[in-house]
Amino acid sequence: MQEYLDEVSSVASSIDQSVLLNVINELNLCSAQSGTIFVAGNGGSAAIASHFATDLIKSGYKRGKAIKAISLVDNVPLVTATSNDFSFSEVFSWQLKQLSSDGDIVFVISSSGNSENIRNLLEVASKLSLKTISLSGFDGGQIASNSNFPLITHSKIGSYGPVEDSHSIVCHYIALELRKF
């Protein structure tokens, strides 16, 4: 157990603190301007995305200033309809096209950083001139180079548990910091 905890600590500590501070400031600015933070991920990262959107909304309540957040993974009927009628690569980007406005932010979570539907979401967000934040593991993957603010928890490729645990830690920390504004 101690080896695992040491690995999680090492992975979580590898994040670039200056980028993390910029992310917190950008999320605060978005919420101060009544923008929405859209969050997405697949598999374990989908669970983290859902939890993070909830924590963002609760953080706004606790600080007395609303934070609008939507997890693009939570509407299962819409995700499956989009997947069936279009393709799984569009399950998040299609929603973003329907829901986003100027000043919104897209925050994606992916252990590998290479999920096609996440890459597609970042591409659509860029075309819509939305700021993008990526939280990825391993070597950052393709999404790190395709987002405005890449947060990477560096780890061995395939080390999903420590990466997902570190992503939960990062998201909890961001939500905690946003309560202070």
GROMACS .gro file of C-alpha atoms in nm:
model
  181
    1MET     CA    1   0.000   0.000   0.000
    2GLN     CA    2   0.278   0.244   0.087
    3GLU     CA    3   0.439   0.192  -0.256
    4TYR     CA    4   0.109   0.276  -0.424
    5LEU     CA    5   0.058   0.586  -0.209
    6ASP     CA    6   0.413   0.698  -0.284
    7GLU     CA    7   0.347   0.657  -0.658
    8VAL     CA    8   0.022   0.856  -0.639
    9SER     CA    9   0.201   1.130  -0.446
   10SER     CA   10   0.484   1.138  -0.700
   11VAL     CA   11   0.244   1.152  -0.996
   12ALA     CA   12   0.026   1.424  -0.839
   13SER     CA   13   0.334   1.629  -0.743
   14SER     CA   14   0.466   1.624  -1.099
   15ILE     CA   15   0.207   1.878  -1.218
   16ASP     CA   16   0.334   2.219  -1.326
   17GLN     CA   17   0.228   2.450  -1.041
   18SER     CA   18   0.238   2.764  -1.257
   19VAL     CA   19  -0.003   2.611  -1.511
   20LEU     CA   20  -0.225   2.494  -1.225
   21LEU     CA   21  -0.239   2.849  -1.086
   22ASN     CA   22  -0.327   2.984  -1.433
   23VAL     CA   23  -0.604   2.723  -1.463
   24ILE     CA   24  -0.754   2.826  -1.129
   25ASN     CA   25  -0.745   3.192  -1.234
   26GLU     CA   26  -0.903   3.117  -1.574
   27LEU     CA   27  -1.182   2.913  -1.414
   28ASN     CA   28  -1.248   3.192  -1.165
   29LEU     CA   29  -1.256   3.452  -1.442
   30CYS     CA   30  -1.497   3.237  -1.644
   31SER     CA   31  -1.731   3.203  -1.349
   32ALA     CA   32  -1.704   3.574  -1.260
   33GLN     CA   33  -1.824   3.651  -1.614
   34SER     CA   34  -2.113   3.400  -1.582
   35GLY     CA   35  -1.948   3.156  -1.823
   36THR     CA   36  -1.996   2.782  -1.808
   37ILE     CA   37  -1.725   2.525  -1.747
   38PHE     CA   38  -1.786   2.213  -1.960
   39VAL     CA   39  -1.613   1.899  -1.833
   40ALA     CA   40  -1.564   1.566  -2.014
   41GLY     CA   41  -1.374   1.238  -1.993
   42ASN     CA   42  -1.408   0.866  -2.071
   43GLY     CA   43  -1.418   0.567  -1.837
   44GLY     CA   44  -1.262   0.651  -1.501
   45SER     CA   45  -1.204   1.004  -1.629
   46ALA     CA   46  -1.579   1.032  -1.696
   47ALA     CA   47  -1.644   0.959  -1.329
   48ILE     CA   48  -1.386   1.223  -1.233
   49ALA     CA   49  -1.545   1.472  -1.476
   50SER     CA   50  -1.888   1.416  -1.327
   51HIS     CA   51  -1.756   1.452  -0.972
   52PHE     CA   52  -1.555   1.764  -1.066
   53ALA     CA   53  -1.857   1.941  -1.219
   54THR     CA   54  -2.049   1.871  -0.899
   55ASP     CA   55  -1.765   2.004  -0.684
   56LEU     CA   56  -1.739   2.319  -0.897
   57ILE     CA   57  -2.108   2.396  -0.851
   58LYS     CA   58  -2.086   2.327  -0.477
   59SER     CA   59  -1.777   2.549  -0.451
   60GLY     CA   60  -1.973   2.835  -0.602
   61TYR     CA   61  -2.247   2.784  -0.347
   62LYS     CA   62  -1.997   2.780  -0.060
   63ARG     CA   63  -1.827   3.100  -0.174
   64GLY     CA   64  -2.156   3.277  -0.243
   65LYS     CA   65  -2.088   3.332  -0.617
   66ALA     CA   66  -2.223   3.082  -0.866
   67ILE     CA   67  -1.996   2.858  -1.069
   68LYS     CA   68  -2.180   2.713  -1.367
   69ALA     CA   69  -2.048   2.370  -1.466
   70ILE     CA   70  -2.182   2.094  -1.689
   71SER     CA   71  -2.043   1.745  -1.715
   72LEU     CA   72  -2.089   1.637  -2.076
   73VAL     CA   73  -2.079   1.271  -1.966
   74ASP     CA   74  -2.389   1.280  -1.746
   75ASN     CA   75  -2.676   1.285  -1.996
   76VAL     CA   76  -2.667   0.914  -2.083
   77PRO     CA   77  -2.966   0.924  -2.322
   78LEU     CA   78  -2.803   1.209  -2.518
   79VAL     CA   79  -2.460   1.040  -2.516
   80THR     CA   80  -2.605   0.715  -2.650
   81ALA     CA   81  -2.831   0.889  -2.903
   82THR     CA   82  -2.539   1.093  -3.036
   83SER     CA   83  -2.322   0.784  -3.047
   84ASN     CA   84  -2.590   0.591  -3.234
   85ASP     CA   85  -2.705   0.868  -3.470
   86PHE     CA   86  -2.365   1.025  -3.544
   87SER     CA   87  -2.060   0.861  -3.387
   88PHE     CA   88  -1.899   0.811  -3.049
   89SER     CA   89  -1.625   1.051  -3.153
   90GLU     CA   90  -1.887   1.331  -3.144
   91VAL     CA   91  -2.065   1.258  -2.814
   92PHE     CA   92  -1.905   1.557  -2.641
   93SER     CA   93  -1.839   1.796  -2.930
   94TRP     CA   94  -2.200   1.775  -3.053
   95GLN     CA   95  -2.326   1.878  -2.708
   96LEU     CA   96  -2.076   2.163  -2.691
   97LYS     CA   97  -2.197   2.299  -3.025
   98GLN     CA   98  -2.551   2.307  -2.886
   99LEU     CA   99  -2.478   2.447  -2.540
  100SER     CA  100  -2.173   2.672  -2.542
  101SER     CA  101  -2.147   3.051  -2.548
  102ASP     CA  102  -1.862   3.298  -2.577
  103GLY     CA  103  -1.648   3.301  -2.264
  104ASP     CA  104  -1.710   2.938  -2.169
  105ILE     CA  105  -1.425   2.697  -2.089
  106VAL     CA  106  -1.380   2.333  -2.184
  107PHE     CA  107  -1.197   2.117  -1.927
  108VAL     CA  108  -1.109   1.766  -2.045
  109ILE     CA  109  -0.972   1.476  -1.845
  110SER     CA  110  -0.793   1.179  -2.004
  111SER     CA  111  -0.533   0.945  -1.856
  112SER     CA  112  -0.372   0.874  -2.193
  113GLY     CA  113  -0.448   1.211  -2.348
  114ASN     CA  114  -0.534   1.041  -2.676
  115SER     CA  115  -0.909   0.968  -2.672
  116GLU     CA  116  -1.062   1.053  -3.008
  117ASN     CA  117  -1.380   1.208  -2.868
  118ILE     CA  118  -1.176   1.425  -2.632
  119ARG     CA  119  -0.944   1.537  -2.913
  120ASN     CA  120  -1.252   1.616  -3.124
  121LEU     CA  121  -1.405   1.816  -2.837
  122LEU     CA  122  -1.089   2.026  -2.808
  123GLU     CA  123  -1.089   2.086  -3.184
  124VAL     CA  124  -1.452   2.206  -3.178
  125ALA     CA  125  -1.384   2.422  -2.870
  126SER     CA  126  -1.095   2.585  -3.056
  127LYS     CA  127  -1.315   2.656  -3.358
  128LEU     CA  128  -1.567   2.815  -3.120
  129SER     CA  129  -1.283   3.026  -2.971
  130LEU     CA  130  -1.331   2.875  -2.626
  131LYS     CA  131  -1.040   2.837  -2.385
  132THR     CA  132  -0.940   2.479  -2.320
  133ILE     CA  133  -0.782   2.301  -2.025
  134SER     CA  134  -0.658   1.943  -2.036
  135LEU     CA  135  -0.573   1.718  -1.745
  136SER     CA  136  -0.383   1.415  -1.868
  137GLY     CA  137  -0.138   1.156  -1.744
  138PHE     CA  138   0.151   0.953  -1.880
  139ASP     CA  139   0.333   1.186  -2.125
  140GLY     CA  140   0.032   1.418  -2.175
  141GLY     CA  141  -0.076   1.261  -2.503
  142GLN     CA  142  -0.211   1.456  -2.797
  143ILE     CA  143  -0.453   1.666  -2.593
  144ALA     CA  144  -0.170   1.835  -2.402
  145SER     CA  145  -0.046   2.001  -2.719
  146ASN     CA  146  -0.401   2.088  -2.830
  147SER     CA  147  -0.518   2.277  -2.523
  148ASN     CA  148  -0.448   2.627  -2.396
  149PHE     CA  149  -0.363   2.505  -2.046
  150PRO     CA  150  -0.218   2.152  -2.035
  151LEU     CA  151  -0.200   1.999  -1.688
  152ILE     CA  152   0.003   1.678  -1.699
  153THR     CA  153   0.050   1.434  -1.413
  154HIS     CA  154   0.358   1.257  -1.547
  155SER     CA  155   0.367   0.882  -1.497
  156LYS     CA  156   0.458   0.552  -1.652
  157ILE     CA  157   0.239   0.473  -1.953
  158GLY     CA  158  -0.034   0.234  -1.843
  159SER     CA  159  -0.027   0.342  -1.479
  160TYR     CA  160  -0.399   0.425  -1.478
  161GLY     CA  161  -0.473   0.395  -1.105
  162PRO     CA  162  -0.217   0.649  -0.986
  163VAL     CA  163  -0.305   0.884  -1.275
  164GLU     CA  164  -0.678   0.873  -1.202
  165ASP     CA  165  -0.615   0.917  -0.829
  166SER     CA  166  -0.388   1.215  -0.900
  167HIS     CA  167  -0.652   1.365  -1.130
  168SER     CA  168  -0.908   1.342  -0.849
  169ILE     CA  169  -0.661   1.516  -0.618
  170VAL     CA  170  -0.601   1.795  -0.872
  171CYS     CA  171  -0.974   1.847  -0.927
  172HIS     CA  172  -1.043   1.856  -0.553
  173TYR     CA  173  -0.764   2.110  -0.510
  174ILE     CA  174  -0.899   2.333  -0.789
  175ALA     CA  175  -1.250   2.326  -0.637
  176LEU     CA  176  -1.107   2.409  -0.295
  177GLU     CA  177  -0.910   2.704  -0.432
  178LEU     CA  178  -1.210   2.840  -0.624
  179ARG     CA  179  -1.400   2.869  -0.295
  180LYS     CA  180  -1.151   3.135  -0.183
  181PHE     CA  181  -1.237   3.393  -0.450
   0.00000   0.00000   0.00000
